[in-house]
Short mmCIF file of C-alpha atoms in Angstrom, two decimals:
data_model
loop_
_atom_site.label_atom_id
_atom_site.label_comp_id
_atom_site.label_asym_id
_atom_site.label_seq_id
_atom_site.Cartn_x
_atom_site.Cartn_y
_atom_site.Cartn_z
CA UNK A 17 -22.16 29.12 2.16
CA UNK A 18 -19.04 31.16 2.05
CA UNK A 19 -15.72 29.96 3.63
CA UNK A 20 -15.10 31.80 6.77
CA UNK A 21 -11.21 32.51 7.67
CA UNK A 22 -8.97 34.63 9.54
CA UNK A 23 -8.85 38.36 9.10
CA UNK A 24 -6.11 40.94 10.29
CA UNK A 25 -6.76 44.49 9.93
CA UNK A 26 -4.13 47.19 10.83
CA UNK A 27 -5.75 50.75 10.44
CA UNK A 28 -4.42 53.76 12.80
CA UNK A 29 -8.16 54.68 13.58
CA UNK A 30 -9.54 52.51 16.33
CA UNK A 31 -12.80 53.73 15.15
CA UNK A 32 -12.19 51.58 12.24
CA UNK A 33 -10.93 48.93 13.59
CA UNK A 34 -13.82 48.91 16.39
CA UNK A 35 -16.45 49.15 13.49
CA UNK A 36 -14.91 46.83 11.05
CA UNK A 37 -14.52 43.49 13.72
CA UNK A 38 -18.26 44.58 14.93
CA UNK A 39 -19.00 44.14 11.34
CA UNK A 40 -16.96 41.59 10.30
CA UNK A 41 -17.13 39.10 13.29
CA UNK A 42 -20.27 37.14 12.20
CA UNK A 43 -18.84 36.06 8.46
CA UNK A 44 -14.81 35.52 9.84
CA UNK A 45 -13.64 32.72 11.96
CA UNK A 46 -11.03 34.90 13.41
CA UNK A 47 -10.50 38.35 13.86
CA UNK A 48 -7.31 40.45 15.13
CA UNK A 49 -6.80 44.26 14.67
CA UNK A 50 -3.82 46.28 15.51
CA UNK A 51 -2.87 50.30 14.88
CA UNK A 52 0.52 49.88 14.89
CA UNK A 53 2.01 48.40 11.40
CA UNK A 54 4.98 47.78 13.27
CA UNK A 55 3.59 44.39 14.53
CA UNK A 56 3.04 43.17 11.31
CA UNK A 57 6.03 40.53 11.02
CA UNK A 58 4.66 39.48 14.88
CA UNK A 59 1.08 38.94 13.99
CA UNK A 60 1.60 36.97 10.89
CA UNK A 61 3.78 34.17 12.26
CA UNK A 62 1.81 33.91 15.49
CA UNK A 63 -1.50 34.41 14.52
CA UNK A 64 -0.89 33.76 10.70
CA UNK A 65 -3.59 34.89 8.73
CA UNK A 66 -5.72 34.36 5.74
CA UNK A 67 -6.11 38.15 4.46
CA UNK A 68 -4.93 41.40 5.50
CA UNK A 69 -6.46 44.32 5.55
CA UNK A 70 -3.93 47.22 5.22
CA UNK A 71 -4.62 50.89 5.42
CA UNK A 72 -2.55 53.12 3.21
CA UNK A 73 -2.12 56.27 5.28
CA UNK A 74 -0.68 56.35 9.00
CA UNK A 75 1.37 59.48 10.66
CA UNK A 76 3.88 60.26 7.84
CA UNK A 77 1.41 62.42 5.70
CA UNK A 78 -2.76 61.94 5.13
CA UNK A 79 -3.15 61.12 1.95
CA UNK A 80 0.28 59.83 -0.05
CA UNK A 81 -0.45 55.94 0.78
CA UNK A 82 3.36 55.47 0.84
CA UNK A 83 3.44 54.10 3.78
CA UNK A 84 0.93 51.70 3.29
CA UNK A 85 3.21 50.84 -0.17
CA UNK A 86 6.08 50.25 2.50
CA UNK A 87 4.29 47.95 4.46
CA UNK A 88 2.98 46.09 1.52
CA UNK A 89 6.38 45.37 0.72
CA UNK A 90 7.45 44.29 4.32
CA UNK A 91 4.60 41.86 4.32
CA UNK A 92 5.25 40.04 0.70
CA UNK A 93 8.93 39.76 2.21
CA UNK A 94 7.92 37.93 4.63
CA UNK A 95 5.32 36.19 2.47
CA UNK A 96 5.55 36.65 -0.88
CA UNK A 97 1.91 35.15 -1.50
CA UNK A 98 -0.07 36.95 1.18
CA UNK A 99 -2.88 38.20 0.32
CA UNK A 100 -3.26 41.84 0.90
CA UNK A 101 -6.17 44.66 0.33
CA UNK A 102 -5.36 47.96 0.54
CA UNK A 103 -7.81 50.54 2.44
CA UNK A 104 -7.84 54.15 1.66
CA UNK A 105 -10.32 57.46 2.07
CA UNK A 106 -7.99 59.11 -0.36
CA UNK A 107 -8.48 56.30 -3.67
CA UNK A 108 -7.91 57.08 -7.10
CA UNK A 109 -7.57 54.76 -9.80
CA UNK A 110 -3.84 55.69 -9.99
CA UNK A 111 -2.91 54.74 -7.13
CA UNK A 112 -5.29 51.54 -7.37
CA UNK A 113 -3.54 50.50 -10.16
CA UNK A 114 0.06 51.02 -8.51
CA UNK A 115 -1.43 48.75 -5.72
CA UNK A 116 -2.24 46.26 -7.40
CA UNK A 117 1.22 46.05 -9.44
CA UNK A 118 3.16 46.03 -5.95
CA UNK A 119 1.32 43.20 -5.42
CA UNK A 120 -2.17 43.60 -3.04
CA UNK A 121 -4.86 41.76 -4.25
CA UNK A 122 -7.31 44.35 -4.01
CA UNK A 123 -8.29 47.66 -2.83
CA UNK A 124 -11.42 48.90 -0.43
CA UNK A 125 -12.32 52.56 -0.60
CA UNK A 126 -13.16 54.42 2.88
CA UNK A 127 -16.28 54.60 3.65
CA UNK A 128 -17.14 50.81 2.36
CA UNK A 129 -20.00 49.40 0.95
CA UNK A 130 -21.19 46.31 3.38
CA UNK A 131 -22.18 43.64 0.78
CA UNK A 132 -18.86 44.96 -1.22
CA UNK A 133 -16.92 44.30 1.42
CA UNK A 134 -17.94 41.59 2.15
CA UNK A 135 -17.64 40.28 -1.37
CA UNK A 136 -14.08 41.35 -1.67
CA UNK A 137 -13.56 39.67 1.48
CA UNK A 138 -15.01 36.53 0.66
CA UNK A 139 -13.32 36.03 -2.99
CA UNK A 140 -10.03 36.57 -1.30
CA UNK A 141 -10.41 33.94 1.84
CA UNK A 142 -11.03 31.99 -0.85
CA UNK A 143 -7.99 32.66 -3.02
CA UNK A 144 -5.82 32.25 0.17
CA UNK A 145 -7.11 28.75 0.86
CA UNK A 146 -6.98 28.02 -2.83
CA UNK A 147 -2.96 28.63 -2.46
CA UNK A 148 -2.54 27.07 0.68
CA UNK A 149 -4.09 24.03 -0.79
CA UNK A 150 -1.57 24.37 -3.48
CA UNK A 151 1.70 24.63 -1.32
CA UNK A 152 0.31 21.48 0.66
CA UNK A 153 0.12 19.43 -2.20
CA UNK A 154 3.13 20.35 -4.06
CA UNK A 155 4.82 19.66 -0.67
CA UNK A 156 2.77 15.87 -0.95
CA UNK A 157 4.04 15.27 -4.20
CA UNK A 158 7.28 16.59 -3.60
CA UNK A 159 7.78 14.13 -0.38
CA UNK A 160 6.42 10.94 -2.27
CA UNK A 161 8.28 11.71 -5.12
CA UNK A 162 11.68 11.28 -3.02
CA UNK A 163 10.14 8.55 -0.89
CA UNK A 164 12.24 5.21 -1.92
CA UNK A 165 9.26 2.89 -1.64
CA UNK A 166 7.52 4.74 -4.25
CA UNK A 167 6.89 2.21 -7.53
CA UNK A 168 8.64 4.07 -10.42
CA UNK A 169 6.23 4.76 -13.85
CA UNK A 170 9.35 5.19 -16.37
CA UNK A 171 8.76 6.81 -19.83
CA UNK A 172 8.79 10.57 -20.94
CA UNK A 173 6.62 9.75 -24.28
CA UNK A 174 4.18 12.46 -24.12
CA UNK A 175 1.25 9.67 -23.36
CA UNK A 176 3.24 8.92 -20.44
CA UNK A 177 3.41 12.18 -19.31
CA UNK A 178 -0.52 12.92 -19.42
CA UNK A 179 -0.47 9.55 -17.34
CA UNK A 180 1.41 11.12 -14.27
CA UNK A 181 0.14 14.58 -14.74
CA UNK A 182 -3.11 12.85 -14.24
CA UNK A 183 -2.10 10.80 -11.09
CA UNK A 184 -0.88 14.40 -9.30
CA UNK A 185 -4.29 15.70 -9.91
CA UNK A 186 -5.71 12.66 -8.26
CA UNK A 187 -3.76 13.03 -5.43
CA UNK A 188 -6.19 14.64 -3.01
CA UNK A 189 -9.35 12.75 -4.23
CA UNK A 190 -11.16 9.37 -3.14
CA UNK A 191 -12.70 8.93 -6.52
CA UNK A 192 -12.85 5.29 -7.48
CA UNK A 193 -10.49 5.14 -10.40
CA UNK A 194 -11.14 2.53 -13.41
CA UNK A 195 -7.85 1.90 -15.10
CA UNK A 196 -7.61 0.48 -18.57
CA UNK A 197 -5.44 -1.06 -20.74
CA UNK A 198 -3.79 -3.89 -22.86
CA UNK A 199 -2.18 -6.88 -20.59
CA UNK A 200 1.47 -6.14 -19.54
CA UNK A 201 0.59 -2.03 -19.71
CA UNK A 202 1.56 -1.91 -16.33
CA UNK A 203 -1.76 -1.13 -15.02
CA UNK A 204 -0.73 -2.93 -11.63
CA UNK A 205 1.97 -0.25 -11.08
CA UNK A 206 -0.41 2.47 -11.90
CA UNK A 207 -2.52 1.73 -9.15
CA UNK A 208 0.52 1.63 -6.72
CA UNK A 209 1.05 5.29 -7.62
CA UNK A 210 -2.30 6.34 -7.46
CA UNK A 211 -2.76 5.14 -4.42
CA UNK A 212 1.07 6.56 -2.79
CA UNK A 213 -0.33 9.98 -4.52
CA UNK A 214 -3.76 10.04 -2.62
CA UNK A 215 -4.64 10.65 0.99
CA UNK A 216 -4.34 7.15 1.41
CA UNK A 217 -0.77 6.84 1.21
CA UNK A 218 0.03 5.56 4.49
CA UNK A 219 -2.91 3.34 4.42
CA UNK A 220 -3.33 -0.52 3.22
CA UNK A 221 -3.07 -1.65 -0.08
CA UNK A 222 -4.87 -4.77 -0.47
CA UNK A 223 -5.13 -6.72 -4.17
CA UNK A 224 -7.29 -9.25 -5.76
CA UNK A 225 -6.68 -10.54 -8.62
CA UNK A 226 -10.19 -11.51 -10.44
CA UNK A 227 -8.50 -13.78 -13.18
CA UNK A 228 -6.51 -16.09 -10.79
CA UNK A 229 -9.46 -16.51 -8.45
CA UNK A 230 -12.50 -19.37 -8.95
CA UNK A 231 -15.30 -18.07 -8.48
CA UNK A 232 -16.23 -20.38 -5.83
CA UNK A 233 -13.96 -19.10 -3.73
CA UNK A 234 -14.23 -15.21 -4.89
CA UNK A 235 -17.06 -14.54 -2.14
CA UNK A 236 -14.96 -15.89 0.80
CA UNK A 237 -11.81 -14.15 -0.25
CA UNK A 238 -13.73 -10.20 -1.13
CA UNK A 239 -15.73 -10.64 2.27
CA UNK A 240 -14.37 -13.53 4.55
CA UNK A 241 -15.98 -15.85 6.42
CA UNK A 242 -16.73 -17.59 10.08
CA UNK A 243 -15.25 -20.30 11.56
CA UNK A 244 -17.70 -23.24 10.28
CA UNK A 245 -19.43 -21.74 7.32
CA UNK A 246 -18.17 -24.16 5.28
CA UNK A 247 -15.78 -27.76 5.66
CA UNK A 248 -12.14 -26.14 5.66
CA UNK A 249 -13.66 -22.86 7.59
CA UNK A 250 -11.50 -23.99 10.96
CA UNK A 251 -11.24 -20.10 12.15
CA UNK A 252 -12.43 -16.93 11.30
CA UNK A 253 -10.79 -15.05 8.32
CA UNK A 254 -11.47 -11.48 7.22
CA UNK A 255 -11.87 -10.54 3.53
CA UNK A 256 -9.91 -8.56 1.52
CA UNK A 257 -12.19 -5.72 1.73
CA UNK A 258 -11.75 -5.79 5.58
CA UNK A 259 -8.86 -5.86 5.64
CA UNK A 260 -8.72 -2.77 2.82
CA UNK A 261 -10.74 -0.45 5.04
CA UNK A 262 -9.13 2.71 5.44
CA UNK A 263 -7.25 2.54 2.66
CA UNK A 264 -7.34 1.26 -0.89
CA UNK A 265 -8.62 -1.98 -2.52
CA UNK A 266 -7.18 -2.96 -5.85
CA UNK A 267 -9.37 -4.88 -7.79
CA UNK A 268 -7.75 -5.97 -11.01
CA UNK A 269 -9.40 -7.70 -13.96
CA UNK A 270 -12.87 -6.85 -13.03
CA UNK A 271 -14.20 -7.81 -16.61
CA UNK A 272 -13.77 -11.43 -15.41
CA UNK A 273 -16.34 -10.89 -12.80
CA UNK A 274 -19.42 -12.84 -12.97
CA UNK A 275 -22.78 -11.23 -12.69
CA UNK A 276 -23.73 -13.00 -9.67
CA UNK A 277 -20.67 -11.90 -8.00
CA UNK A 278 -21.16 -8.27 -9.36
CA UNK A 279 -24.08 -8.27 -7.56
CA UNK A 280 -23.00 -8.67 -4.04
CA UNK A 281 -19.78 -6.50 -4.86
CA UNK A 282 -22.39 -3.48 -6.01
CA UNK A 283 -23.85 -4.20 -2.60
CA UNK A 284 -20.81 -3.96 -0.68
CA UNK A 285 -20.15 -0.39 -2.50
CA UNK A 286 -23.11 0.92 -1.90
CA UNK A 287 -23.53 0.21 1.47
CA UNK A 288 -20.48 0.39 2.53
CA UNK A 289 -20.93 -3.37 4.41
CA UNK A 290 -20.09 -6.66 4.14
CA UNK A 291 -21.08 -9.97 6.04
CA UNK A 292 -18.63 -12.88 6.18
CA UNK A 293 -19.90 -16.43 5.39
CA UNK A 294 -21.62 -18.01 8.23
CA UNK A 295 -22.03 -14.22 10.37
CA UNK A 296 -24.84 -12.64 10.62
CA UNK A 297 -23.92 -9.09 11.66
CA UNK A 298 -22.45 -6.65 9.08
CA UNK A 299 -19.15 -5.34 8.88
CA UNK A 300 -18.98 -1.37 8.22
CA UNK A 301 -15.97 -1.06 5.54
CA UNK A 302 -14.51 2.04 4.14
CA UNK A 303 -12.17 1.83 1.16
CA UNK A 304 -11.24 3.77 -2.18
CA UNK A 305 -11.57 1.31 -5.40
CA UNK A 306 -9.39 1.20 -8.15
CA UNK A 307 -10.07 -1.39 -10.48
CA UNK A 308 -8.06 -2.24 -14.12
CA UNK A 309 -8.91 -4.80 -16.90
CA UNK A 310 -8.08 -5.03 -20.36
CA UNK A 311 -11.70 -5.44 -21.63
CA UNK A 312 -13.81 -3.28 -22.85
CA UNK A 313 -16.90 -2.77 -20.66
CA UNK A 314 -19.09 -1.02 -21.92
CA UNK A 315 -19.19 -3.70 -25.16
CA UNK A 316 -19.76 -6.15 -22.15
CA UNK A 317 -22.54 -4.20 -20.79
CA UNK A 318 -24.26 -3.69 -24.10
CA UNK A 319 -23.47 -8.04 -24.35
CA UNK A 320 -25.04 -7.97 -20.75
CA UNK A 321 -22.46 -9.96 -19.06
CA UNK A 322 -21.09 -6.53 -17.02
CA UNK A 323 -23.52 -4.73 -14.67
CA UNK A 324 -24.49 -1.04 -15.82
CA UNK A 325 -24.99 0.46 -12.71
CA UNK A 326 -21.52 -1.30 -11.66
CA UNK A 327 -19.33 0.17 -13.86
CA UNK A 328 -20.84 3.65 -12.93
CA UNK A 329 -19.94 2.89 -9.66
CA UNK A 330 -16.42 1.88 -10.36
CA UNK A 331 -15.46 4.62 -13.21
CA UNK A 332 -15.81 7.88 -11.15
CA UNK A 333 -12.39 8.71 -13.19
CA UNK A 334 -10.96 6.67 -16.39
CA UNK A 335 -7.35 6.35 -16.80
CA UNK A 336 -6.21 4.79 -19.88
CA UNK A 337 -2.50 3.09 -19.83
CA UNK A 338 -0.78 3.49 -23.39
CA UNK A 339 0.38 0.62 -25.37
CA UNK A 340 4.23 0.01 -25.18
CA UNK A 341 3.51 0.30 -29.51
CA UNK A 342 2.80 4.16 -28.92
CA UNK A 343 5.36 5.23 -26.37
CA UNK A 344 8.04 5.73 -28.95
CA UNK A 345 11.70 6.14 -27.12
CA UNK A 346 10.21 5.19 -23.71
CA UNK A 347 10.95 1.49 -25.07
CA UNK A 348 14.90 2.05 -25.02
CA UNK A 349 14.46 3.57 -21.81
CA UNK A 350 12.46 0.75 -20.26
CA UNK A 351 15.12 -1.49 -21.92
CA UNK A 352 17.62 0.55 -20.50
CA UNK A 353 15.71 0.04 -16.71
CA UNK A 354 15.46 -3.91 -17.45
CA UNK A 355 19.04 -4.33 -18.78
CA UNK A 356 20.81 -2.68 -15.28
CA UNK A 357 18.39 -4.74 -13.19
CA UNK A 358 19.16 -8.00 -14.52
CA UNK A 359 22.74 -7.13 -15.15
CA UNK A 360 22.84 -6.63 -11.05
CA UNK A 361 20.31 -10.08 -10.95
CA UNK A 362 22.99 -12.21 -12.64
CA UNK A 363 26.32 -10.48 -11.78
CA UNK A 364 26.92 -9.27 -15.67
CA UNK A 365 28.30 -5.80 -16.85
CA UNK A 366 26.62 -5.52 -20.48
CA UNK A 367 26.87 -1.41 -20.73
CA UNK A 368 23.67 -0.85 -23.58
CA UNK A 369 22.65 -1.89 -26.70
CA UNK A 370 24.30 -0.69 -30.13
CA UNK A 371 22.18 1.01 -32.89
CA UNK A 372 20.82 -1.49 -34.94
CA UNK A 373 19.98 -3.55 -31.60
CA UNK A 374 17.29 -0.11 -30.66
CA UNK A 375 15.93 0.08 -34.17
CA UNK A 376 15.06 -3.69 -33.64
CA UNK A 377 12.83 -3.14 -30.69
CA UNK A 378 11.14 0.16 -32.17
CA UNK A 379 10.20 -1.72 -35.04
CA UNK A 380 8.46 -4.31 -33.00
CA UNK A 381 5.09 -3.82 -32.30
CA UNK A 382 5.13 -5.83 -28.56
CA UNK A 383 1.77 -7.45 -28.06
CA UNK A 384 3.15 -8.24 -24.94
CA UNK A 385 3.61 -4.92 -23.60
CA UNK A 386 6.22 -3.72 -21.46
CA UNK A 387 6.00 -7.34 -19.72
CA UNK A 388 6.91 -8.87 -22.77
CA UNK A 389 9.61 -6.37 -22.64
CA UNK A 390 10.90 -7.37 -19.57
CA UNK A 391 11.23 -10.91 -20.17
CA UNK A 392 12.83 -10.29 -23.24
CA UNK A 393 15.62 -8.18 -21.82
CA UNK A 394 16.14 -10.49 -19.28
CA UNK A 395 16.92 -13.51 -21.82
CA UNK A 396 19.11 -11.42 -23.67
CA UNK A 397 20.92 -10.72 -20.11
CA UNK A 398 21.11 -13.94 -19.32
CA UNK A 399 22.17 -15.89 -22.88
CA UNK A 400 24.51 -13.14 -24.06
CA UNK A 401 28.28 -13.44 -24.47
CA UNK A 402 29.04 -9.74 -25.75
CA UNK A 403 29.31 -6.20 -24.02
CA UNK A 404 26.82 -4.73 -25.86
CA UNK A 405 23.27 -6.31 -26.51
CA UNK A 406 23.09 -6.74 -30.36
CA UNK A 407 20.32 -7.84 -32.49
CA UNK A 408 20.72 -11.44 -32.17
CA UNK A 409 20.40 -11.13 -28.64
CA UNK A 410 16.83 -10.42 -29.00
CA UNK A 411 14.84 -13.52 -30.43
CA UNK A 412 11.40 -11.51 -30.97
CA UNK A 413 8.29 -13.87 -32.13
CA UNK A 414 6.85 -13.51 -35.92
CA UNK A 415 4.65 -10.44 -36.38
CA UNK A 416 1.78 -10.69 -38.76
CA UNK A 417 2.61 -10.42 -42.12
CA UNK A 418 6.15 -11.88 -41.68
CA UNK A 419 6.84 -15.46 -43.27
CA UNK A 420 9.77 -15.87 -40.76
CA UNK A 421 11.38 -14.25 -37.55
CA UNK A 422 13.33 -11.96 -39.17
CA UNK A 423 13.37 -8.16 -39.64
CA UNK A 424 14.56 -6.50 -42.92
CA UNK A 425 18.27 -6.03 -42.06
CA UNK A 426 18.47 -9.55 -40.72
CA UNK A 427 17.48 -10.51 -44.17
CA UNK A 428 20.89 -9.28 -45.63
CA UNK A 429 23.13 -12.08 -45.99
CA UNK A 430 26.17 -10.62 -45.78
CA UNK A 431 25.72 -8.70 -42.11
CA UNK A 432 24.09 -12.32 -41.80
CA UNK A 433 27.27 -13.81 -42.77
CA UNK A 434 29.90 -11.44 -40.85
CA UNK A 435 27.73 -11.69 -37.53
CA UNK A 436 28.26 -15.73 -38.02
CA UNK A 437 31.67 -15.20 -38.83
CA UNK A 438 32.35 -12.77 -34.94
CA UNK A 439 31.07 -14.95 -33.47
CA UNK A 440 32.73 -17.79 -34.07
CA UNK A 441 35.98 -16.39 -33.76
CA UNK A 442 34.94 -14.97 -30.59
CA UNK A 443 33.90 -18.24 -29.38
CA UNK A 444 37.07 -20.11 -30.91
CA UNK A 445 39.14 -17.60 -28.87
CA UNK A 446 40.75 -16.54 -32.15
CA UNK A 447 41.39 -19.98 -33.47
CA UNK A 448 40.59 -19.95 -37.26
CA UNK A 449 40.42 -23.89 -37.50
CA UNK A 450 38.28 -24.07 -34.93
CA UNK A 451 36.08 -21.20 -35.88
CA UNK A 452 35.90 -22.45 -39.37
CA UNK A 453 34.57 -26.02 -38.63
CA UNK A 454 32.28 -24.04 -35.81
CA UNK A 455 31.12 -22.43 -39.20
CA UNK A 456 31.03 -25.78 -41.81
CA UNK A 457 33.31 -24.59 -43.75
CA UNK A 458 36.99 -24.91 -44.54
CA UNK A 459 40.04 -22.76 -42.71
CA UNK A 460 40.95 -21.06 -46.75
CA UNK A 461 37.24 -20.27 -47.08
CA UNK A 462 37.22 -18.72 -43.85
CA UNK A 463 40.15 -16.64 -44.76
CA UNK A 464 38.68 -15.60 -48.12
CA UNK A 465 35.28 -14.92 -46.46
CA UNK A 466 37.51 -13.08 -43.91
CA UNK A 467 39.13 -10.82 -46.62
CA UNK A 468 36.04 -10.08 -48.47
CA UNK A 469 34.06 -8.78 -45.14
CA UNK A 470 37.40 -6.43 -44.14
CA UNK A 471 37.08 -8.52 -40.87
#
């Protein structure tokens, strides 16, 4: 069926305008004709309209269309993406193609064809919603994008971008969303955004976490329960689902799930109802699902511990998180992010890290993620004694294929050697006697070491 909308038509023959709304009225929601262009600007802020149809010719001259060029340009002035089609007894494909580069849409010869009208018509109701639609959520992502509360995804790696492009498409859809990715990816966060960037946003947010919950308890905590259905039951409880409708449930690790307990989720989805323990009459729920985990499914499906028809259910749209491994330069920036939170945390003023302190957490692989990130940062934070993180600040665990904790310029003994040497005459507060027995060795080696380094 084709989308109706609201049509104004300004035509000095009332003829026209009498035989086009006769025609017209059964296929438009709205209809309002006028034979004076001069209401234009009034008519399209009152009465605001989808399309306009414009004749070309009014009392300057018959057949020029100038004035209908003048108009044109009055109207995109006022609206530089209204949609406009051009009317005319007098068409040639000259002055079709002038209208189109002033900017109508389209243009309708006098006397019409009904189903081509009508087509034309149609295609450009369309086009106007299509725009409107647009502007609206542009004007969403705008306001969420300056709203405060609004969890912040940080990287510019171009994985990262394709991540957020893909949450602004989202943004007007109640798909359920299956989000994937290594532990520590930040999956949690993602789900926060998807869920400010959807028409959800002002709606709850409720979160289970499927690898901290027994599964003897999962059932009472997804749907509730009664007062009495079981010992500790001493008043009525509704489940996280409940308590989601409306808005968005967050299920994360679903791969944990047992079958059982896929079972009676499935059921929940698919008829939108739940019974608490111990009730007997269902509660109607309505929530968007978004669900992460880090396994693979369908290797559990094919293993048949994950339900088939479950993960159809649940994977309307994929969205896979990135490794921190593959986001390049978004790991000094998320560095950057962790070091000014914990430097407001624990009252310190470290400004950055130096040069060789950045090629030591590129090189890393982080198995951990950006959580591991995070942690790291903050006991370099907290344990430092310089302005500037270095790499000794940053105590990362062996990789494979290393026989010790140490990357290749860590393996040089004598940056080895002059680190040792800073440091203990920073800690010594100058003092070379002191520094030298911090260092095991005596105050004329020090000096000679000293010497050699150009300390």
């Amino acid at each position: 069926m084709e989308e109706k909308g609201k049509i104004l038509i300004i035509d000095d023959n009332e003829d026209v305008l009498f035989a086009l709304n006769l025609l017209l009225e059964p296929y438009m929601e709205k209809i309002k004709v006028t034979t004076q262009p001069t209401r234009i600007k009034h008519f399209m802020e009152t009465f605001q309209p989808d399309v306009i149809l414009l004749d070309m010719n009014f009392c300057r001259d018959a057949i020029s269309g100038q004035e209908g060029f003048d108009y044109l340009e009055e109207i995109l002035s006022i609206d530089p993406k209204a949609i406009v089609i051009f009317m005319t007894a007098y068409s040639d494909t000259e002055k079709a193609v002038r209208a189109i580069k002033a900017g109508a849409t389209d243009f309708i010869s006098k006397p019409w064809e009904k189903e081509k009208l009508l087509a034309t018509l149609f295609s450009a109701v369309k086009l106007s919603k299509s725009r409107k639609e647009v502007d609206r959520l542009q004007e969403q992502v705008t306001a969420l994008r300056n709203d405060a509360s609004l969890p912040e995804l940080i990287g510019e790696s171009p994985a990262m971008r394709q991540v957020k492009d893909t949450i602004f498409r989202l943004s007007d859809t109640d798909a359920n969303i299956l989000i994937l990715g290594e532990n520590g990816t930040g999956k949690d966060l993602v789900a926060r955004m998807l869920k400010h960037f959807s028409p959800h946003a002002t709606e709850a947010f409720v979160t289970i976490d499927l690898g901290s919950i027994p599964e003897q308890l999962f059932e009472s905590e997804l749907f509730g329960y009664e007062k009495g259905a079981f010992t500790d039951a001493h008043k009525s409880k509704p489940g996280r689902m409940e308590m989601a409708s409306g808005g968005t449930l967050f299920l994360d690790e679903i791969g944990n799930l047992s079958l059982p307990m896929q079972a009676k989720l499935l059921t929940a989805l698919e008829k939108r109802q739940i019974v608490r323990l111990g009730a007997v009459e269902p509660v109607h729920i309505d929530v968007r699902l978004i669900c992460a985990t880090n396994a693979q499914l369908p290797d559990k499906v094919h293993e048949g511990s994950f339900r088939q028809d479950l993960l159809y259910r649940i994977n309307t749209i994929e969205l896979h998180i990135p490794p921190l491994r593959e986001r390049g330069e978004d790991i000094i920036l998320l560095a950057q992010h962790f070091l000014d939170t914990y430097n407001r945390k624990y009252h310190k003023s470290i400004t950055g890290l130096n040069r060789e302190a950045r090629n030591k957490l590129l090189k890393y692989a982080w198995p951990g993620n950006v959580r591991e990130l995070q942690h790291i940062l903050e006991r370099a934070v907290i344990l430092s004694e310089n302005h500037i993180l270095r790499p000794e600040d940053f105590l990362l665990p062996k990789q494979k294929g290393q026989a010790r904790d140490f990357d290749d310029e860590e393996l040089n003994l004598e940056k080895l050697e002059r680190r040792a040497i800073e440091r203990a005459l920073r800690q010594s507060g100058g003092n070379y006697s002191l520094a030298a027995e911090m260092l095991g060795i005596t105050r004329f080696a020090l000096y000679r070491k000293i010497d050699k380094l150009n300390l």
